[in-house]
CSV table of C-alpha atoms and ligand atoms in Angstrom, one decimal:
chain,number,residue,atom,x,y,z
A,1,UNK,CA,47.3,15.1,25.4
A,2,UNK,CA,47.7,13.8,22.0
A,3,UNK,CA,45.1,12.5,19.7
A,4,UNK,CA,46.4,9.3,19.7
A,5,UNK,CA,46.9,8.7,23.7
A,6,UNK,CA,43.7,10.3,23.9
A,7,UNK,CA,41.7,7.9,21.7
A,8,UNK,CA,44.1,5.0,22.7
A,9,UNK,CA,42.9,5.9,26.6
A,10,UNK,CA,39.4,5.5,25.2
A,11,UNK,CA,40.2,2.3,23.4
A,12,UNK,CA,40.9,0.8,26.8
A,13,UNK,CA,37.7,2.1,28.2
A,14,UNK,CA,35.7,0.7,25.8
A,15,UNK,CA,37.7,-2.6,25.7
A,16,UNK,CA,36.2,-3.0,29.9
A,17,UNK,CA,32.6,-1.8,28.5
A,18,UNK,CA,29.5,-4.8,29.5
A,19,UNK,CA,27.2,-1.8,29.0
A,20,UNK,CA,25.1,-3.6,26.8
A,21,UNK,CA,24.3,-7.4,25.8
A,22,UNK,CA,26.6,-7.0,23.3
A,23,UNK,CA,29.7,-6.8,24.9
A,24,UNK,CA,28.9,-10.6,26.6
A,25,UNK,CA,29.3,-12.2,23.0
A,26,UNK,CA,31.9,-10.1,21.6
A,27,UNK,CA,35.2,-11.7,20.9
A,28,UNK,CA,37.0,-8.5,20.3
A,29,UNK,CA,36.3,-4.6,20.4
A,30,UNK,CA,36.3,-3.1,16.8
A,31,UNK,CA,37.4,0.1,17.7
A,32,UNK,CA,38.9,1.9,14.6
A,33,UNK,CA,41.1,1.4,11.8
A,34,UNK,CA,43.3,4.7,9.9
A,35,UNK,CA,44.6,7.9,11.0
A,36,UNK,CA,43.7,9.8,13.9
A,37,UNK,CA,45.1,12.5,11.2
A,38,UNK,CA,42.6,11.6,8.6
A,39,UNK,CA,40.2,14.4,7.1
A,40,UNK,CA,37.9,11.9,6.8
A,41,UNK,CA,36.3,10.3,9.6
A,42,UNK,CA,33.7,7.1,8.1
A,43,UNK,CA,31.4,5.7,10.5
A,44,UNK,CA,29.6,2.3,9.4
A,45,UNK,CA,26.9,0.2,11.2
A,46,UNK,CA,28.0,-2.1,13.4
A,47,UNK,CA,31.1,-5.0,13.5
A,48,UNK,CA,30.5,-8.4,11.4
A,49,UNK,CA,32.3,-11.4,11.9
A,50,UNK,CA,35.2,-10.6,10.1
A,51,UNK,CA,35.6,-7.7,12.3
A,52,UNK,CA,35.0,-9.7,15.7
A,53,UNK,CA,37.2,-11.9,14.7
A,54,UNK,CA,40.2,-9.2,14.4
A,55,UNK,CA,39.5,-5.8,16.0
A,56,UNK,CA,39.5,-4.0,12.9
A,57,UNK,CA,36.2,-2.3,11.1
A,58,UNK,CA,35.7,-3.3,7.5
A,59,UNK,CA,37.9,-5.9,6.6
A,60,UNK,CA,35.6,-8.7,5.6
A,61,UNK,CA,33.9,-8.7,1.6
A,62,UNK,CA,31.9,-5.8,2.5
A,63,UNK,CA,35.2,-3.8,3.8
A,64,UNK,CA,37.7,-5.1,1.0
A,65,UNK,CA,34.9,-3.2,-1.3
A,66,UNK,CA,35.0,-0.5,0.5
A,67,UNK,CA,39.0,-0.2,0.7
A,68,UNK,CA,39.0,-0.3,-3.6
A,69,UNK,CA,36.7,2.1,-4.1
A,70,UNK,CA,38.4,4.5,-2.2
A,71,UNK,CA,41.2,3.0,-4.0
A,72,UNK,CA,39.8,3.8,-7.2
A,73,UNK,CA,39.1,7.7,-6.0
A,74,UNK,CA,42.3,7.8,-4.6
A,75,UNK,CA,42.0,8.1,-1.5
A,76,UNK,CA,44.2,5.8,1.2
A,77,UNK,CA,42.3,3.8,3.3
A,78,UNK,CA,44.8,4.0,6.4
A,79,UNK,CA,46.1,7.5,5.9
A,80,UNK,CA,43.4,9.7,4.4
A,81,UNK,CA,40.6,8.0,6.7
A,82,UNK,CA,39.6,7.4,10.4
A,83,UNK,CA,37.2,4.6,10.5
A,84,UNK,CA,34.7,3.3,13.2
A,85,UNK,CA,31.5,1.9,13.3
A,86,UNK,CA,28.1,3.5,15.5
A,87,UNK,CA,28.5,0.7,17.8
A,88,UNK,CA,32.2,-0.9,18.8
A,89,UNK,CA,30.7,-4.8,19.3
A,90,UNK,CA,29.2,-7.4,16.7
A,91,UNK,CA,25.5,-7.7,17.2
A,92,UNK,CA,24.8,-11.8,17.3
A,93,UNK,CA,23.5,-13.0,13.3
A,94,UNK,CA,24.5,-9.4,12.0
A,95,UNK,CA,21.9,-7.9,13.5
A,96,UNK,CA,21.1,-4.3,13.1
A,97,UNK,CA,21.9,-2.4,16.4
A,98,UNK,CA,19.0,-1.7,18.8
A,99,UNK,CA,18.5,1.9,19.3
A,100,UNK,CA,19.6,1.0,23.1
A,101,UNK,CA,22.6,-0.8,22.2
A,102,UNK,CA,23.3,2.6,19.7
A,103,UNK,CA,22.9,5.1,22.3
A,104,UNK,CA,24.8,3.4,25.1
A,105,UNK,CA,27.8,3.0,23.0
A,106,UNK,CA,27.1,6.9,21.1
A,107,UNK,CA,29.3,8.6,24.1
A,108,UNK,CA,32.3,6.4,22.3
A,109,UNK,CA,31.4,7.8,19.0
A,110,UNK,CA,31.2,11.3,19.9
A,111,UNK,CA,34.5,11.4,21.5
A,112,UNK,CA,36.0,9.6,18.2
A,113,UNK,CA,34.8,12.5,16.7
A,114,UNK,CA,35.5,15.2,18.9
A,115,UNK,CA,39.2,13.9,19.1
A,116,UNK,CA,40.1,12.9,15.5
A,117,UNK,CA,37.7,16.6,14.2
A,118,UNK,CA,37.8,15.7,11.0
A,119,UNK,CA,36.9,18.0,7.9
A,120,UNK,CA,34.1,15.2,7.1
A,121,UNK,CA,31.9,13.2,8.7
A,122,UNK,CA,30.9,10.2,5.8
A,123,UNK,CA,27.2,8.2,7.4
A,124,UNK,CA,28.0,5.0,5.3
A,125,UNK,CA,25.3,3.2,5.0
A,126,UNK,CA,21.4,3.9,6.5
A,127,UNK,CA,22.2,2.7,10.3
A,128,UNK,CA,24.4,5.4,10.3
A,129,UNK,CA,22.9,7.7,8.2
A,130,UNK,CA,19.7,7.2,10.4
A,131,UNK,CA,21.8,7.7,13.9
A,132,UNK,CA,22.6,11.5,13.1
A,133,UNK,CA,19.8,12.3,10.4
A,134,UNK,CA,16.8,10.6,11.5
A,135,UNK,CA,14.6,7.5,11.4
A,136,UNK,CA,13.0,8.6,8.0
A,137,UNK,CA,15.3,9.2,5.9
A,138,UNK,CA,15.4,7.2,2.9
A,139,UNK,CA,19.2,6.1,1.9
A,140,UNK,CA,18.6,6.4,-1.5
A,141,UNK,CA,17.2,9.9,-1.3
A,142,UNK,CA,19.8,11.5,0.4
A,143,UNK,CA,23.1,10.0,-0.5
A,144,UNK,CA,25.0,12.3,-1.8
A,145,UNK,CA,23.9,15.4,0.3
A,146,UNK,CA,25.9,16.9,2.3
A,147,UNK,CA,24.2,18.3,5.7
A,148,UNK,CA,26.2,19.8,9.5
A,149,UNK,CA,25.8,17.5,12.2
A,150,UNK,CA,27.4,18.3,15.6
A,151,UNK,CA,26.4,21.9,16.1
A,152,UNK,CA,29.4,22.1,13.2
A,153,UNK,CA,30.2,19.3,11.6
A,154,UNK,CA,30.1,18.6,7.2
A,155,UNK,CA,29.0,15.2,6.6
A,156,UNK,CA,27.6,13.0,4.0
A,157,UNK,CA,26.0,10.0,2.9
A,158,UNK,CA,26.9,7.2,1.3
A,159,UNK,CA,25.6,3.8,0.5
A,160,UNK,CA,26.7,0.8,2.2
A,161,UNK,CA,29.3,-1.2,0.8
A,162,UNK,CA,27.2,-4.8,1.8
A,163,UNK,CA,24.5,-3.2,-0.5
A,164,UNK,CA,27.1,-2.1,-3.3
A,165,UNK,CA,27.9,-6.3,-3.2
A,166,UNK,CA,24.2,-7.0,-4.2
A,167,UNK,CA,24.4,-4.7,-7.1
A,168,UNK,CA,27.3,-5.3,-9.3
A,169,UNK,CA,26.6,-2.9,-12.0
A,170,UNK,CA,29.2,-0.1,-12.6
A,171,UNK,CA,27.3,2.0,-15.2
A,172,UNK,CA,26.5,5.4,-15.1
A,173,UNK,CA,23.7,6.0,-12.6
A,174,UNK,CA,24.4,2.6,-10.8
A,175,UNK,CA,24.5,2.7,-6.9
A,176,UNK,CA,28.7,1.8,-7.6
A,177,UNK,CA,29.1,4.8,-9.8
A,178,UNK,CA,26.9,7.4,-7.6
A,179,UNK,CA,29.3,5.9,-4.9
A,180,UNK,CA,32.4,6.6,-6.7
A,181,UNK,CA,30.8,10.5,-7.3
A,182,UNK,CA,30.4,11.1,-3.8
A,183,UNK,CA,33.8,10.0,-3.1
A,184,UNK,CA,35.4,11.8,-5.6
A,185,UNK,CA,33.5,15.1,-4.4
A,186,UNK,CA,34.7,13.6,-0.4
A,187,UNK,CA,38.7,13.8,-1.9
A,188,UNK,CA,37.9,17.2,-3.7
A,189,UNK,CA,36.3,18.4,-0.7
A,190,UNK,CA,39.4,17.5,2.0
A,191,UNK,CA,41.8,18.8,-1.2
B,201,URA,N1,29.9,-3.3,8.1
B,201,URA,C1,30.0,-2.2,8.9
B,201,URA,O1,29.1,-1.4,8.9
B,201,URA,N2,31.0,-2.1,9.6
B,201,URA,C2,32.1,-2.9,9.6
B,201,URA,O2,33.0,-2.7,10.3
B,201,URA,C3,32.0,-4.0,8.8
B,201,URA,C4,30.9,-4.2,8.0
């Protein structure tokens, strides 16, 4: 099967999922947005209303940050990237995900993964970062590192791009800046 019947065959799935509380006030799935080609697969936190609203991750202020940095690295939002979020449904005020409502979506996740197998796994943002690193870690500490998750896979952290919107600064050593390092060393990386 290909990649793309494949994850569109799981799209489905988890368009009939009531698993958790969230799928009751969901108005649509946010399943994924790029190439099932992509080197890079990005995994955020969690749909906002933006993304309820039209099925697609990242596409409200925090999102249309996101797509010009890559911009600015040059990298192609919808060809160079496969994005999705830990969990497929808004939580209700923007809520962080429970660890419940994370773990009973996480077999969606995985198969994302396993399907797409990218060359990089990017944890944007410390929901994600926490889901496959740990409870502890501290975002600012670790962004930047690169560590295996899996059994095999490369990934890194970077911030949040609903953080980069509350810190405007783009001067050397700024969270923007450190952003657009690890991005540039993502691009070099998949190169
Ligand atoms: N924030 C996320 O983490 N994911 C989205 O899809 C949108 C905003």
């Amino acid at each position: 099967m290909t990649k793309l019947i494949e994850l569109n065959n799981l799209k489905q799935e988890c368009e009939n999922c009531l698993k958790c509380e969230l799928g009751k006030t969901r108005t649509n799935v946010v399943f994924s947005d790029g190439s099932p080609e992509a080197k890079i697969l990005l995994i955020g936190e969690a749909p906002g209303a933006d993304e309820d609203a039209t099925g697609t991750p990242f596409v409200g202020r925090a999102g249309k940050l996101l797509s010009a940095l890559l911009q600015d690295c040059g990298l192609d939002r919808k060809n160079d990237l496969y994005i999705c979020n830990t969990v497929k449904c808004r939580p209700p005020e923007n809520r962080v995900p429970t660890d419940e409502e994370k773990n009973l979506c996480e077999h969606f996740l995985i198969k994302q993964i396993n399907t797409v197998k990218p060359k990089v796994i990017v944890l944007c943002g410390a929901t994600s970062a926490k889901s496959f690193l740990g409870d502890k870690i501290k975002i600012s500490q670790i962004r930047g590192q690169w560590f295996k998750i899996l059994d095999n896979f490369d990934a890194t952290v970077i911030f949040h791009p609903s953080y980069l919107l509350r810190n405007h600064s783009e001067l050397e050593g700024s969270p923007r800046w450190l952003t657009k390092q690890d991005l540039l060393k993502i691009k070099d990386f998949i190169s």
